[in-house]
PDB file of C-alpha atoms in Angstrom:
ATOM      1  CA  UNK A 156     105.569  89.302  79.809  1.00  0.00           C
ATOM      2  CA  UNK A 157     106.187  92.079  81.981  1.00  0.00           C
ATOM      3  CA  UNK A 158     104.304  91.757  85.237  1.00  0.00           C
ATOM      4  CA  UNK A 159     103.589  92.439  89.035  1.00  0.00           C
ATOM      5  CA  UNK A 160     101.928  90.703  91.045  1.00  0.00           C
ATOM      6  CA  UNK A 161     100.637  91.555  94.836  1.00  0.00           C
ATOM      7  CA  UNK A 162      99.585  89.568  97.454  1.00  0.00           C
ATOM      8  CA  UNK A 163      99.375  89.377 101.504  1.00  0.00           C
ATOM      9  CA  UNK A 164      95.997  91.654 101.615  1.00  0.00           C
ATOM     10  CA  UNK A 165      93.090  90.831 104.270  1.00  0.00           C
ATOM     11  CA  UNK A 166      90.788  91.558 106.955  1.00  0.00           C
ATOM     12  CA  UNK A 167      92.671  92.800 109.792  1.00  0.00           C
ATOM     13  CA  UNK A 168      91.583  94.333 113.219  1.00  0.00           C
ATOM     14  CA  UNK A 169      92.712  97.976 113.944  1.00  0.00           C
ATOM     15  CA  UNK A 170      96.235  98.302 115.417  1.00  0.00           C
ATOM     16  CA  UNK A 171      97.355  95.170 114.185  1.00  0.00           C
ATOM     17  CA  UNK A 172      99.925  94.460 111.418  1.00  0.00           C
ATOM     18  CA  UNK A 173      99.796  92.718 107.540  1.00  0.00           C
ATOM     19  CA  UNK A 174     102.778  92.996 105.219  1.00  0.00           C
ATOM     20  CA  UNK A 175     102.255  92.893 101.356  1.00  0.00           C
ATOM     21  CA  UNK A 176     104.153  91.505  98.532  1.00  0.00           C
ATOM     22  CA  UNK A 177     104.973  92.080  95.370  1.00  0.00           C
ATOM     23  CA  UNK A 178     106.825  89.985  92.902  1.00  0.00           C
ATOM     24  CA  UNK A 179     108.087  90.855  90.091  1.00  0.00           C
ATOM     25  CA  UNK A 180     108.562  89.176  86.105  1.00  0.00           C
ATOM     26  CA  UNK A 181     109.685  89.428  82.838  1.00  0.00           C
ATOM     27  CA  UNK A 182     111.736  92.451  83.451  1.00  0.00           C
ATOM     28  CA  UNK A 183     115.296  93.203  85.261  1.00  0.00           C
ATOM     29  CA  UNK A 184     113.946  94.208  89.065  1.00  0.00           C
ATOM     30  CA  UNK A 185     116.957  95.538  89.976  1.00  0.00           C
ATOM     31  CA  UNK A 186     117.199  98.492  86.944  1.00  0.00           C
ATOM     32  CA  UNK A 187     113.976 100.142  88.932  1.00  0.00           C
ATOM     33  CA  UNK A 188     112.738 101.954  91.896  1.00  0.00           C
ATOM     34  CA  UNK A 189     109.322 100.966  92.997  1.00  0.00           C
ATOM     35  CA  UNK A 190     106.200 102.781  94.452  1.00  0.00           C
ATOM     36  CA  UNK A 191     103.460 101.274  96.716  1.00  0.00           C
ATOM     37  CA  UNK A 192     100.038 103.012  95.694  1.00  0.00           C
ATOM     38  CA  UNK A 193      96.408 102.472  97.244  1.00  0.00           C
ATOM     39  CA  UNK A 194      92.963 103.452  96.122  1.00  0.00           C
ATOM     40  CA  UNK A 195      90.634 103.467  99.281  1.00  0.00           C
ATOM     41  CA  UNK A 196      87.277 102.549  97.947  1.00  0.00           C
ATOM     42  CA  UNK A 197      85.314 104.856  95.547  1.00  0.00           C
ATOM     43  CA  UNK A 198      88.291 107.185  95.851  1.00  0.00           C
ATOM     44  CA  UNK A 199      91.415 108.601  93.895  1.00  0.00           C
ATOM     45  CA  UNK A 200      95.166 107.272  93.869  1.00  0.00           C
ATOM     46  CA  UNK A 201      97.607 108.268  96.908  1.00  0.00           C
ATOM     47  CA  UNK A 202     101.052 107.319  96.305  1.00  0.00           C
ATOM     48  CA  UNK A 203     102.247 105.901  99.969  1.00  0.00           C
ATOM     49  CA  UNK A 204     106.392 104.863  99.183  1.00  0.00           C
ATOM     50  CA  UNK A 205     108.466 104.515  96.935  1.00  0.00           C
ATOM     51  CA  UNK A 206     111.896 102.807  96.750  1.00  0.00           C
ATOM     52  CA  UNK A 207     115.284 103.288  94.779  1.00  0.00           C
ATOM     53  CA  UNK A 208     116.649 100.239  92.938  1.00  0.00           C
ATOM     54  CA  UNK A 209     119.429  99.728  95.784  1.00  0.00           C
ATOM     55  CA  UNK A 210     117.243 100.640  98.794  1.00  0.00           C
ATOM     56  CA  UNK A 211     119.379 103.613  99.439  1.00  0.00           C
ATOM     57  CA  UNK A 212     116.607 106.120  99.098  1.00  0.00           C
ATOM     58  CA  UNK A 213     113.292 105.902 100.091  1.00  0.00           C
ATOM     59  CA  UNK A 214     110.463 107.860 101.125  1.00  0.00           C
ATOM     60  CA  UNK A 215     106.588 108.027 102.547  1.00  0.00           C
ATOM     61  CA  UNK A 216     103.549 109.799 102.301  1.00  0.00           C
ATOM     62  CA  UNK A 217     103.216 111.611 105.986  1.00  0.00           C
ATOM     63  CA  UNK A 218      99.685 109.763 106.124  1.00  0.00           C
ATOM     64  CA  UNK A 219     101.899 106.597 106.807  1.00  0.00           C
ATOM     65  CA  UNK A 220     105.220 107.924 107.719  1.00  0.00           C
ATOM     66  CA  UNK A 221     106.560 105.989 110.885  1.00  0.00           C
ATOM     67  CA  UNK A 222     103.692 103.422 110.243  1.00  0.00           C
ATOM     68  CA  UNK A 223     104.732 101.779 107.340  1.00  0.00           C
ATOM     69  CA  UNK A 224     108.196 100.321 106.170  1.00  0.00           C
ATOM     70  CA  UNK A 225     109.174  99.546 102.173  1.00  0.00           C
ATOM     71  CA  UNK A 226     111.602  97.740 101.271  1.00  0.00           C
ATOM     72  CA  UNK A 227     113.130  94.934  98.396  1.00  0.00           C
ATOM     73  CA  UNK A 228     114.928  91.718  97.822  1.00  0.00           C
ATOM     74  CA  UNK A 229     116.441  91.867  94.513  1.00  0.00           C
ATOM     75  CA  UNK A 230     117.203  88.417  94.489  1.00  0.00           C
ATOM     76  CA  UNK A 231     113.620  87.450  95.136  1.00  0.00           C
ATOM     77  CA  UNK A 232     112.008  90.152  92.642  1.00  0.00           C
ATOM     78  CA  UNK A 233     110.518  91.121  95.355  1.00  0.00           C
ATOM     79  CA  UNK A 234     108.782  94.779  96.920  1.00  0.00           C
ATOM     80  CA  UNK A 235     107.295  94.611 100.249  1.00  0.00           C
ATOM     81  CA  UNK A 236     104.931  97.009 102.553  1.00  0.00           C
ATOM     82  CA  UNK A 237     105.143  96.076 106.070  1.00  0.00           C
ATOM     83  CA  UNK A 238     101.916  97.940 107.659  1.00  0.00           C
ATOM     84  CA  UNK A 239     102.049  98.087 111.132  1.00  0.00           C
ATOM     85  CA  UNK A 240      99.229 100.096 113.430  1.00  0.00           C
ATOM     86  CA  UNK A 241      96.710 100.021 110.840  1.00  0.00           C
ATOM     87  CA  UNK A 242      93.696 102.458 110.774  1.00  0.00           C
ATOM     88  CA  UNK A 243      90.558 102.116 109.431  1.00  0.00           C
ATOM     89  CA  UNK A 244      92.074 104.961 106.919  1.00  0.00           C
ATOM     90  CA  UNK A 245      94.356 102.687 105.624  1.00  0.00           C
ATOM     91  CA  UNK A 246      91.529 100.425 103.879  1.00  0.00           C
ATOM     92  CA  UNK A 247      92.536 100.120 100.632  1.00  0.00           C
ATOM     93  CA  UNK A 248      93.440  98.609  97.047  1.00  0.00           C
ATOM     94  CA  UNK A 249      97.354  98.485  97.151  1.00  0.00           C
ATOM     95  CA  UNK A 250      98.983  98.524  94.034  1.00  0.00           C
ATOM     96  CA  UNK A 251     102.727  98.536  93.465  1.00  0.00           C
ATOM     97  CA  UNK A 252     104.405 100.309  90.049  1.00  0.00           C
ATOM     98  CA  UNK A 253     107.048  99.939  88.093  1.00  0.00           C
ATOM     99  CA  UNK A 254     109.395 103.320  88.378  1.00  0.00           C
ATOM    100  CA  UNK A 255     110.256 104.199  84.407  1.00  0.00           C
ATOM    101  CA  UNK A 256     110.069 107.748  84.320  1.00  0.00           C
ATOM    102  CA  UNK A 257     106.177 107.555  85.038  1.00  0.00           C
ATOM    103  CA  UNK A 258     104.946 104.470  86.822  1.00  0.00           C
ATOM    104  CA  UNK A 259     104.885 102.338  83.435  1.00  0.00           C
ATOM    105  CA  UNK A 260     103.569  98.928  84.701  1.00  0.00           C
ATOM    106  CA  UNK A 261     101.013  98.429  87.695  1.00  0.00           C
ATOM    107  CA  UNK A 262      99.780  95.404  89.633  1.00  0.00           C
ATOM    108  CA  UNK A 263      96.590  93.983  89.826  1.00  0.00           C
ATOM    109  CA  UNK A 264      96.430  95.260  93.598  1.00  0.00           C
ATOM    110  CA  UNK A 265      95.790  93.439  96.551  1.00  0.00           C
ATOM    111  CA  UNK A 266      92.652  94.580  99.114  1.00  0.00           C
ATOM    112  CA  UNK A 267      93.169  95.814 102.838  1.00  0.00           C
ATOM    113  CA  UNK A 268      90.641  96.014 104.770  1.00  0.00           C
ATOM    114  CA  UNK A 269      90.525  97.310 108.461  1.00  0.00           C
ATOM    115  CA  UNK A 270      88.182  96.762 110.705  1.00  0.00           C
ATOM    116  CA  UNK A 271      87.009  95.396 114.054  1.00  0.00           C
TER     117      UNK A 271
ATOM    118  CA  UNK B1316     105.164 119.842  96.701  1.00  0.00           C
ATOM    119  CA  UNK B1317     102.711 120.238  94.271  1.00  0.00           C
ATOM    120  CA  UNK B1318      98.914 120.107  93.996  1.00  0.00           C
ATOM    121  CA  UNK B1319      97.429 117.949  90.581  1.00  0.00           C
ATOM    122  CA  UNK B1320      94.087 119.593  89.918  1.00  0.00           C
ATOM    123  CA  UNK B1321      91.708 117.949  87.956  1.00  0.00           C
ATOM    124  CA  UNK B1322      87.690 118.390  87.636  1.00  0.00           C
ATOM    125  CA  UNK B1323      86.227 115.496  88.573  1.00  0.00           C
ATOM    126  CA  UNK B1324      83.948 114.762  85.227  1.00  0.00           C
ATOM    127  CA  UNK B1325      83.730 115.126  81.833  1.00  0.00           C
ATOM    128  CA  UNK B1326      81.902 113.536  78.819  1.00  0.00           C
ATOM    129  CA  UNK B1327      82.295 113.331  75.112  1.00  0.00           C
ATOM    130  CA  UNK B1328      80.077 111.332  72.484  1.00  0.00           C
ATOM    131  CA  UNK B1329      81.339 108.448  70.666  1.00  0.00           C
ATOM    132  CA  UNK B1330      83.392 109.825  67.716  1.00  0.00           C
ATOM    133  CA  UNK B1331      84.450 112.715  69.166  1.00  0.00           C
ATOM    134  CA  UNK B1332      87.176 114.439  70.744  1.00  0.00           C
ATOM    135  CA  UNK B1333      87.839 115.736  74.521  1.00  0.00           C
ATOM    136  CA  UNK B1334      90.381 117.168  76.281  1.00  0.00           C
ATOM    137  CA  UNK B1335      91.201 116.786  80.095  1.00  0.00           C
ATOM    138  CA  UNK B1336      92.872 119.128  82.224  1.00  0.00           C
ATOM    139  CA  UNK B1337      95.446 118.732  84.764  1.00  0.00           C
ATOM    140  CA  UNK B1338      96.148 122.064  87.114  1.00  0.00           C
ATOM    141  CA  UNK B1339      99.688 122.382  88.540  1.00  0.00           C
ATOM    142  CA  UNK B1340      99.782 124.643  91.595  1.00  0.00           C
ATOM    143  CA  UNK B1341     101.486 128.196  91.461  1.00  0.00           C
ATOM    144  CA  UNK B1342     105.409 127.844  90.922  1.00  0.00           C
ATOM    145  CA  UNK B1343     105.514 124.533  89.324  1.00  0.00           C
ATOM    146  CA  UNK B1344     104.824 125.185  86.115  1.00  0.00           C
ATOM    147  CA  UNK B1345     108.436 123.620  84.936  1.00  0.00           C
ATOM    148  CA  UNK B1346     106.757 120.331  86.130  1.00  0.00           C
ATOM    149  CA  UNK B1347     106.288 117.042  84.129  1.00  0.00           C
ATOM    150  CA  UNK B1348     102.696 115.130  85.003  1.00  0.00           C
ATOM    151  CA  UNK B1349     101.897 111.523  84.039  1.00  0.00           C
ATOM    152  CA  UNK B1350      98.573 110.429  82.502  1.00  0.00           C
ATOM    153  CA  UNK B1351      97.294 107.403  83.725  1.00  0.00           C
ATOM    154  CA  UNK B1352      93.987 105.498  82.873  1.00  0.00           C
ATOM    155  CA  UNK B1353      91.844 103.507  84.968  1.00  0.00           C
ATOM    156  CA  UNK B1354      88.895 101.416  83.392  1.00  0.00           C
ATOM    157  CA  UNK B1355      85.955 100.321  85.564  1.00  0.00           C
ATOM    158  CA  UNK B1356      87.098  97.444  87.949  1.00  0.00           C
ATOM    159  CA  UNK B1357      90.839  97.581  86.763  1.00  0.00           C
ATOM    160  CA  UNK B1358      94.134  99.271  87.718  1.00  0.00           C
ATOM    161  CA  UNK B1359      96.135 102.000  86.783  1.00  0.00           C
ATOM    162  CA  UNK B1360      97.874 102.250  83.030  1.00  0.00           C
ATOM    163  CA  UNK B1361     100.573 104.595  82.202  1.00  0.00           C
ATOM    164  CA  UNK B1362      99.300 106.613  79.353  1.00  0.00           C
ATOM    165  CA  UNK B1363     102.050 109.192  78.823  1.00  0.00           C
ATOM    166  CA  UNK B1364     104.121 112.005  80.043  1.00  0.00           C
ATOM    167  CA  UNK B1365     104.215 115.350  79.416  1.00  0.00           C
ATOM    168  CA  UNK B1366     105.809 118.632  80.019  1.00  0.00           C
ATOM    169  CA  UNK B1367     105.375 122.082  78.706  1.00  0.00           C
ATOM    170  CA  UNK B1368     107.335 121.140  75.403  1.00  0.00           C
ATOM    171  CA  UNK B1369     104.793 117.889  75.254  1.00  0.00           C
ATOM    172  CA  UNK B1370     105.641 114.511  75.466  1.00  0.00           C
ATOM    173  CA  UNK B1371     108.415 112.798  77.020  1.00  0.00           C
ATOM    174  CA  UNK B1372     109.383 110.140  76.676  1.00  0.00           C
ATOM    175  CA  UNK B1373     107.224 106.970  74.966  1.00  0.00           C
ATOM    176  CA  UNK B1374     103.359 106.331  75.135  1.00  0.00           C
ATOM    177  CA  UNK B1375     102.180 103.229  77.590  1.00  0.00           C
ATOM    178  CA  UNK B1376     101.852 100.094  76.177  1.00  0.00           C
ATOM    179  CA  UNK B1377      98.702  99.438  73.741  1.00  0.00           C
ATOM    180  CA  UNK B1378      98.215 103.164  73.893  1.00  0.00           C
ATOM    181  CA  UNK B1379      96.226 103.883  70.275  1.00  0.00           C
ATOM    182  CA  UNK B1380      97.685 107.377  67.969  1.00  0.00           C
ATOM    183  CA  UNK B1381      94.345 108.767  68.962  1.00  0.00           C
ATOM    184  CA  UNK B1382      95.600 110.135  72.498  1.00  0.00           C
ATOM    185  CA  UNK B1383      98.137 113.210  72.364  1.00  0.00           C
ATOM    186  CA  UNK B1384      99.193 115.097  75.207  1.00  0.00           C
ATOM    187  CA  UNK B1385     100.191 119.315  75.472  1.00  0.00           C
ATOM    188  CA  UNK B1386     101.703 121.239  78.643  1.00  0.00           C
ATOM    189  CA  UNK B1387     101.276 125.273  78.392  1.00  0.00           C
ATOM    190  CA  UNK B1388     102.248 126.897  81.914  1.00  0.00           C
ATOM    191  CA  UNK B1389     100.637 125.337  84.392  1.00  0.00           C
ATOM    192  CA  UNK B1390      98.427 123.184  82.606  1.00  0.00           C
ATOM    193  CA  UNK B1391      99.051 119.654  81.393  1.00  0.00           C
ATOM    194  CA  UNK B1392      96.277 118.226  78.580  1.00  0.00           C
ATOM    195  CA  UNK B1393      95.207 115.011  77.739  1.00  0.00           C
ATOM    196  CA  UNK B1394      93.538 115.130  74.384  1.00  0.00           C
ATOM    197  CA  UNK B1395      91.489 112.343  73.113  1.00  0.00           C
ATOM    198  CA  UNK B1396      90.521 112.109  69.829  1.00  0.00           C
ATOM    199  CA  UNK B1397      87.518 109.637  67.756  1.00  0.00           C
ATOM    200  CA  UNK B1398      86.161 108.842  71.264  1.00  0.00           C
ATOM    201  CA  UNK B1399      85.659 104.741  71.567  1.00  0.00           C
ATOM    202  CA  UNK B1400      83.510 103.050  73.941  1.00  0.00           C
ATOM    203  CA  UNK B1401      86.477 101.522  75.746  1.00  0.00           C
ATOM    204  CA  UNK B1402      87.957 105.165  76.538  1.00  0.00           C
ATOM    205  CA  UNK B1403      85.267 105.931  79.497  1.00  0.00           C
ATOM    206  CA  UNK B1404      87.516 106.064  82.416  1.00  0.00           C
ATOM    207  CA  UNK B1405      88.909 107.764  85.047  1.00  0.00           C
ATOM    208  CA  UNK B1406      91.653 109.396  84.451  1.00  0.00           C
ATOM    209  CA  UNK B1407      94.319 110.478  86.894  1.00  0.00           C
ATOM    210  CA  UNK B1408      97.406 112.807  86.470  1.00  0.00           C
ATOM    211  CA  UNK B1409     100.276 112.727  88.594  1.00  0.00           C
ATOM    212  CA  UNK B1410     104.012 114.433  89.424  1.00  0.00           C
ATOM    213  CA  UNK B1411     107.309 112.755  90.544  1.00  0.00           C
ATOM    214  CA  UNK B1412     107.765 115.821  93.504  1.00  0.00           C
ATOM    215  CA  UNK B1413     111.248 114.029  94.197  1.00  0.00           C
ATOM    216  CA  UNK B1414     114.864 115.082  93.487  1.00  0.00           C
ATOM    217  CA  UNK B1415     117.846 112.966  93.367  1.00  0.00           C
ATOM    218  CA  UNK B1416     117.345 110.521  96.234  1.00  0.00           C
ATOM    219  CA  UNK B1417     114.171 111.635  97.398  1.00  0.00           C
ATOM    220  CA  UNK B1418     110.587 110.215  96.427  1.00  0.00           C
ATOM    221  CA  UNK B1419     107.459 112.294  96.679  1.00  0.00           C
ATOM    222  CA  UNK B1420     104.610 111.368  94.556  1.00  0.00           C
ATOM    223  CA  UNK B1421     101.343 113.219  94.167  1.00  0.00           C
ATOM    224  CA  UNK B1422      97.914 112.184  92.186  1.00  0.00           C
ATOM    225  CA  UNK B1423      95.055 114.534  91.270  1.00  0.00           C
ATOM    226  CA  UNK B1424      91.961 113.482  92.389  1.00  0.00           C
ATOM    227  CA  UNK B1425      91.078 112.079  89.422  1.00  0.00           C
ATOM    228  CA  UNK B1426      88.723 112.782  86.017  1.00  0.00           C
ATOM    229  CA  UNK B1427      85.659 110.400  85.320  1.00  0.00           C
ATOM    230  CA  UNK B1428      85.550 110.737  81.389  1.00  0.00           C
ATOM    231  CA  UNK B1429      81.966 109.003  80.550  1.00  0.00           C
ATOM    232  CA  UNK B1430      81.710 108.334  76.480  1.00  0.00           C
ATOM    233  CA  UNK B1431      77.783 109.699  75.350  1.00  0.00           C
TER     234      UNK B1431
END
């Protein structure tokens, strides 16, 4: 079965840092790029990074740019988002996708929540 | 990069057929946009893409016959047809912005599609 699975969300105070996981299954990791996407609550989806297959490209929204760092371990199946100098604005569902010319499979998410 | 437009409701009885709008901005009307559903309480699922000439590419997984997509300039449609319960939804549209080694993802805000 084809599948992602976050992890690594929480309660965490404003300023501080969390990093999130996602591990991948059923599928070859490596053949994809990969997107981080959050849903703060009651609100649409905002697409925060993405990453090519081999790391060698990758990008940010500007509402996390120089904040936020993606990257992968292909041997692990493995995305990560390392958050750093949260903001309340950064409270969140995060959900990483599956780059197949349209973000084909999706996560279950994992919930951030920042606050004092 | 672009701007997704979508208006934020719509409604349909049971047994009949809708059709949601997503609004590229000015000059990108050689764009392909994603569909994506998102049931109550659950996360994103790649319905289909589509450009002006329709489709591309394959449906999601599990996605029934009754959903069929058009593109006319800058408009992108989601049609569903014989409305079922399980359809209400919100449903998002979105646009790979990136080129070559570049990611830049955008969402519309989003459709709630409630079934009469």
């Amino acid at each position: 079965e084809v599948q992602l699975v976050e992890s690594g969300g929480g309660l965490v105070q404003p300023g501080r840092s969390l990093r999130l996981s996602c591990v991948a299954s059923g599928f070859t990791f490596d053949d994809y790029a990969m997107h981080w996407v959050r849903q703060a609550p009651g609100k649409g989806l905002e697409w925060v990074s993405g990453i090519s297959w081999n790391s060698g490209s990758i990008d940010y929204a500007d509402s996390v740019k120089g904040r936020f760092t993606i990257s992968r371990d292909n041997a692990k199946n493995s995305l990560y988002l390392q958050m750093n100098s949260l903001r309340a604005e950064d409270t969140a569902l995060y959900y990483c996708g599956r780059d197949n010319h349209g973000m084909d499979v999706w996560g279950q998410g994992t919930t951030v929540t920042v606050s004092s | 990069q672009p701007e997704l437009t979508q208006p934020p409701s719509a409604s349909a009885s049971l047994g009949a057929s809708v059709t949601l709008t997503c609004t590229l901005s000015s000059g990108y009307s050689n764009y392909k946009v994603d569909w994506y559903q998102q049931r109550p309480g659950k996360g994103p699922r790649f319905v289909m893409r589509v450009g002006t000439g329709g489709i591309v590419g394959s449906k999601g997984d599990g996605i029934p016959d009754r959903f069929s997509v058009l593109g006319s300039g800058l408009n992108r449609y989601l049609t569903i047809k014989n409305i079922q319960e399980e359809d209400e939804s919100d449903y998002y549209c979105g646009a790979d912005h990136g080129s070559g080694s570049n990611f830049v993802w955008v969402f519309g805000g989003g459709t709630k599609l409630t079934v009469l």
